Amino acid sequence: MKVLVAVKRVVDYNVKVRVKADNSGVDLANVKMSMNPFCEIAVEEAVRLKEKGVASEIVVVSIGPTAAQEQLRTALALGADRAILVESNEELNSLAVAKLLKAVVDKEQPQLIILGKQAIDSDNNQTGQMLGALTGYPQGTFASKVEVAGDKLNVTREIDGGLQTVALNLPAIVTTDLRLNEPRYASLPNIMKAKKKPLETATPDALGVSTTSTVKTLKVEAPAARSAGVKVKSVAELVEKLKNEAKVI
Amino acid sequence: MATLVIAEHNNAVLGAATLNTVAAAKAIGGDIHVLVAGAGCAAVGEAAAQIEGVSKVLVADDAAYANQLPENVAPLIADQAKNYSHVLASATTNGKNFMPRVAALLDVDQISEIVSVESADTFKRPIYAGNAIATVQSSAPIKVITVRSTGFDAVNATGGSATVEPVSGAGNAGKSAFVSEELAKSDRPELTAAKIVVSGGRGMQNGDNFKYLYSLADKLGAAVGASRAAVDAGFVPNDMQVGQTGKIVAPQLYIAVGISGAIQHLAGMKDSKVIVAINKDEEAPIFQVADYGLVGDLFEIVPELERLV
């Protein structure tokens, strides 16, 4: 089967972000960017399905600025076969991204679409589900295990009280949770080979998708800072402070 | 202008997070209706009718809605939503699963995990793992929103007397099926609703050592959480994870034991009223957010703490 994987270029998860002084957003100038960690897990799962002989081709797609080519090349180095970049310099909302992905899905006709459960910048956790609604495909969100069984897909999901398994008709959409797998590193020879793999580009206009949004960000602020705490010397002092000063026990 | 709140439940009991979501609906203003979609969920409908401030409860009782499969419940919710200006669900794994599907069916953007209501169309929500707070305004005709329960104080579960009305939807979409569920068993309070949370990290060294935390938690009436490191190392099941990718908690007291304090963990607990850190590394970042820090060996400190509280 053909597998489509969506990846996003985001600020590296180790970076402590700063809010801009004019409250217009987060300062991303000269900040290290990487592939969203959940997207890495999505790529890894697709590559494992190919290694098992379940997936025949892996197409990786990203929607974002020209620089997102770096993340697509990373995915190619990890084992994806070809890449598609939908170029847009705007900051797109999940619905616009889902509509663009729907256009790519219509063209590519994958049997399985894997996305991360959320991007660590916007923390929305929406795109996979929205793509599910737009394509009419069933969704297996927050997946910690994925098994293809004939024309069905069994997905074990991480839910609030534990785990839940659902069976989905293919084609289907899966969004990855952290425990689905441990992504591999790209080897140097594979990074070199990835440079020769095909990468096509498109634009929202060419795909006939309007990316207008009904949500606008008025301002972005730093969260309220916690006042500095104290270090206590003993357990007795801690208990005394929790009882009498903080009054929480 | 009226708001539809989607009830969180397990077909037998109304989920506590629903009360926080009704509080958000109250902040928006207007009539508040609650939709209970499930199978054999009449008791949940009755409980929802008791919630303070709710004027109508819609109950969709159909085998297709038993497990809240989004392929089945999203069309039902989207259909009902057309009569409302706002549709709210708790940002639980259920709410996060079906609500974006509802939003896309309605062709509107969704606003995820709001922590405050500024006005009927303006909301605040954390981004970048809680390192920034965005104020967003929506011009969508139907505002589809998930609510972070720690941002709102729960309304009273009793005192209301809403009318209960049956509704129906398209039922089973035939695209997905529930296979099985494996729920972690615990007698302790639910992690997201507990007043006190005791959490362990990699410093616990193994799963067996979590008994120290369970014992302390039982004395305090607390829930037990964990960092991702402790979950990945197999010490405890993943539904105990607190953080950006796990659960978001804001208890009165959060005791972090053997947790270094990575930003992904802080995203899940830094709105706690009082944070206590117990760690042998005095440079650990957790001390930067802790109100009270104690540097030392947790295997000595935790049992002593249990004795003294």
Coordinates of N, CA and C in Angstrom, one line a residue, chain B residues 22-101:
Chain B
V22 N -18.6 23.5 31.5 CA -19.8 24.3 31.7 C -19.4 25.6 32.3
A23 N -18.4 25.7 33.1 CA -17.9 26.9 33.7 C -17.4 27.9 32.6
A24 N -16.7 27.3 31.6 CA -16.3 28.1 30.4 C -17.4 28.6 29.6
A25 N -18.5 27.7 29.5 CA -19.7 28.1 28.7 C -20.4 29.3 29.5
K26 N -20.4 29.2 30.8 CA -21.0 30.3 31.6 C -20.2 31.6 31.4
A27 N -18.9 31.5 31.3 CA -18.1 32.8 31.0 C -18.4 33.4 29.7
I28 N -18.8 32.5 28.7 CA -19.2 33.0 27.4 C -20.5 33.8 27.4
G29 N -21.4 33.2 28.3 CA -22.8 33.8 28.4 C -23.8 33.1 27.5
G30 N -25.1 33.4 27.7 CA -26.1 32.8 26.9 C -26.6 31.5 27.6
D31 N -27.6 30.9 26.9 CA -28.1 29.6 27.4 C -27.1 28.5 27.2
I32 N -27.1 27.5 28.2 CA -26.2 26.4 28.1 C -27.0 25.1 28.0
H33 N -26.7 24.4 26.9 CA -27.3 23.1 26.7 C -26.2 22.0 26.7
V34 N -26.5 20.8 27.1 CA -25.5 19.8 27.2 C -25.9 18.6 26.3
L35 N -25.0 18.1 25.5 CA -25.3 16.9 24.6 C -24.6 15.7 25.2
V36 N -25.4 14.7 25.5 CA -24.9 13.4 26.0 C -25.0 12.4 24.9
A37 N -23.9 12.0 24.3 CA -24.0 11.0 23.2 C -23.4 9.7 23.7
G38 N -24.2 8.6 23.8 CA -23.7 7.4 24.3 C -24.7 6.3 24.1
A39 N -24.5 5.2 24.8 CA -25.4 4.0 24.7 C -25.8 3.7 26.1
G40 N -27.1 3.6 26.4 CA -27.5 3.3 27.7 C -27.1 4.3 28.7
C41 N -27.1 5.6 28.3 CA -26.5 6.7 29.1 C -27.6 7.6 29.7
A42 N -28.8 7.0 30.0 CA -29.8 7.8 30.6 C -29.4 8.5 31.9
A43 N -28.6 7.7 32.7 CA -28.2 8.2 34.0 C -27.3 9.4 33.9
V44 N -26.5 9.4 32.8 CA -25.6 10.6 32.6 C -26.4 11.8 32.2
G45 N -27.5 11.5 31.4 CA -28.4 12.6 31.0 C -29.0 13.2 32.3
E46 N -29.4 12.4 33.2 CA -30.1 12.9 34.5 C -29.1 13.7 35.3
A47 N -27.8 13.2 35.3 CA -26.8 13.9 36.1 C -26.5 15.2 35.4
A48 N -26.5 15.3 34.1 CA -26.2 16.5 33.4 C -27.3 17.6 33.6
A49 N -28.5 17.1 33.8 CA -29.7 18.0 34.0 C -29.6 18.7 35.4
Q50 N -28.8 18.0 36.3 CA -28.6 18.6 37.6 C -27.6 19.7 37.7
I51 N -26.7 19.8 36.7 CA -25.6 20.8 36.7 C -26.2 22.2 36.8
E52 N -25.6 23.0 37.6 CA -26.0 24.4 37.8 C -25.8 25.1 36.5
G53 N -26.8 25.8 36.1 CA -26.7 26.7 34.9 C -27.1 26.1 33.6
V54 N -27.3 24.8 33.6 CA -27.7 24.1 32.4 C -29.2 24.2 32.2
S55 N -29.7 24.6 31.0 CA -31.1 24.7 30.8 C -31.7 23.6 30.0
K56 N -30.9 22.9 29.2 CA -31.5 21.8 28.5 C -30.4 20.7 28.2
V57 N -30.8 19.4 28.3 CA -29.9 18.3 28.1 C -30.5 17.5 26.9
L58 N -29.6 17.3 25.9 CA -30.0 16.5 24.7 C -29.3 15.1 24.9
V59 N -30.1 14.1 24.8 CA -29.5 12.7 25.0 C -29.7 12.0 23.7
A60 N -28.5 11.6 23.1 CA -28.5 10.7 21.9 C -28.1 9.4 22.3
D61 N -29.1 8.5 22.5 CA -28.8 7.1 23.0 C -28.8 6.1 21.8
D62 N -27.7 5.6 21.5 CA -27.6 4.8 20.3 C -26.4 3.9 20.5
A63 N -26.4 2.6 20.1 CA -25.3 1.7 20.3 C -24.1 2.3 19.5
A64 N -24.3 3.1 18.5 CA -23.2 3.6 17.6 C -22.3 4.6 18.4
Y65 N -22.9 5.2 19.5 CA -22.2 6.2 20.2 C -21.6 5.7 21.5
A66 N -21.6 4.4 21.7 CA -21.2 3.8 23.0 C -19.7 4.1 23.3
N67 N -18.9 4.1 22.3 CA -17.4 4.3 22.6 C -16.9 5.6 22.1
Q68 N -17.8 6.5 21.7 CA -17.5 7.9 21.3 C -16.6 7.8 20.0
L69 N -16.8 6.8 19.2 CA -16.0 6.8 17.9 C -16.3 8.1 17.1
P70 N -15.2 8.8 16.8 CA -15.4 10.1 16.1 C -16.1 10.0 14.8
E71 N -16.0 8.9 14.1 CA -16.6 8.7 12.8 C -18.2 8.8 13.0
N72 N -18.6 8.3 14.2 CA -20.0 8.3 14.5 C -20.5 9.5 15.2
V73 N -19.8 10.0 16.2 CA -20.3 11.1 17.0 C -20.1 12.4 16.4
A74 N -19.0 12.6 15.6 CA -18.8 13.9 15.0 C -19.9 14.4 14.1
P75 N -20.5 13.5 13.2 CA -21.6 14.0 12.4 C -22.8 14.4 13.3
L76 N -23.1 13.6 14.3 CA -24.2 13.9 15.2 C -24.0 15.3 15.9
I77 N -22.7 15.6 16.4 CA -22.5 16.8 17.1 C -22.5 18.0 16.1
A78 N -22.0 17.8 14.9 CA -22.0 18.8 13.9 C -23.4 19.2 13.5
D79 N -24.3 18.2 13.4 CA -25.7 18.4 13.0 C -26.3 19.3 14.1
Q80 N -26.1 18.9 15.4 CA -26.8 19.6 16.5 C -26.1 21.0 16.6
A81 N -24.9 21.2 16.3 CA -24.1 22.4 16.5 C -24.7 23.5 15.7
K82 N -25.4 23.2 14.6 CA -25.9 24.2 13.7 C -26.9 25.2 14.4
N83 N -27.4 24.8 15.5 CA -28.4 25.6 16.2 C -27.7 26.5 17.3
Y84 N -26.3 26.4 17.3 CA -25.6 27.1 18.4 C -24.5 28.1 17.9
S85 N -24.2 29.0 18.8 CA -23.1 29.9 18.4 C -21.7 29.3 18.8
H86 N -21.7 28.5 19.9 CA -20.5 27.9 20.4 C -20.7 26.4 20.7
V87 N -19.7 25.6 20.4 CA -19.7 24.2 20.8 C -18.5 23.9 21.6
L88 N -18.7 23.5 22.8 CA -17.5 23.2 23.7 C -17.4 21.8 24.1
A89 N -16.2 21.3 24.2 CA -15.9 20.0 24.8 C -14.7 20.1 25.6
S90 N -14.6 19.2 26.6 CA -13.4 19.2 27.4 C -12.2 18.7 26.6
A91 N -11.0 19.2 26.9 CA -9.8 18.8 26.2 C -9.3 17.5 26.8
T92 N -10.2 16.5 26.8 CA -9.8 15.1 27.2 C -9.4 14.4 26.0
T93 N -8.9 13.1 26.1 CA -8.6 12.5 24.8 C -9.8 12.3 23.9
N94 N -11.0 12.1 24.6 CA -12.2 12.1 23.8 C -12.5 13.4 23.0
G95 N -12.5 14.5 23.8 CA -12.8 15.8 23.2 C -11.8 16.1 22.1
K96 N -10.5 15.8 22.3 CA -9.5 16.1 21.3 C -9.7 15.2 20.1
N97 N -10.3 14.1 20.3 CA -10.4 13.1 19.2 C -11.6 13.6 18.2
F98 N -12.7 13.9 18.8 CA -13.9 14.1 17.9 C -14.1 15.6 17.5
M99 N -13.6 16.6 18.4 CA -14.0 18.0 18.1 C -13.4 18.5 16.8
P100 N -12.1 18.3 16.5 CA -11.6 18.8 15.2 C -12.3 18.2 14.0
R101 N -12.8 17.0 14.2 CA -13.6 16.4 13.1 C -14.9 17.2 13.0

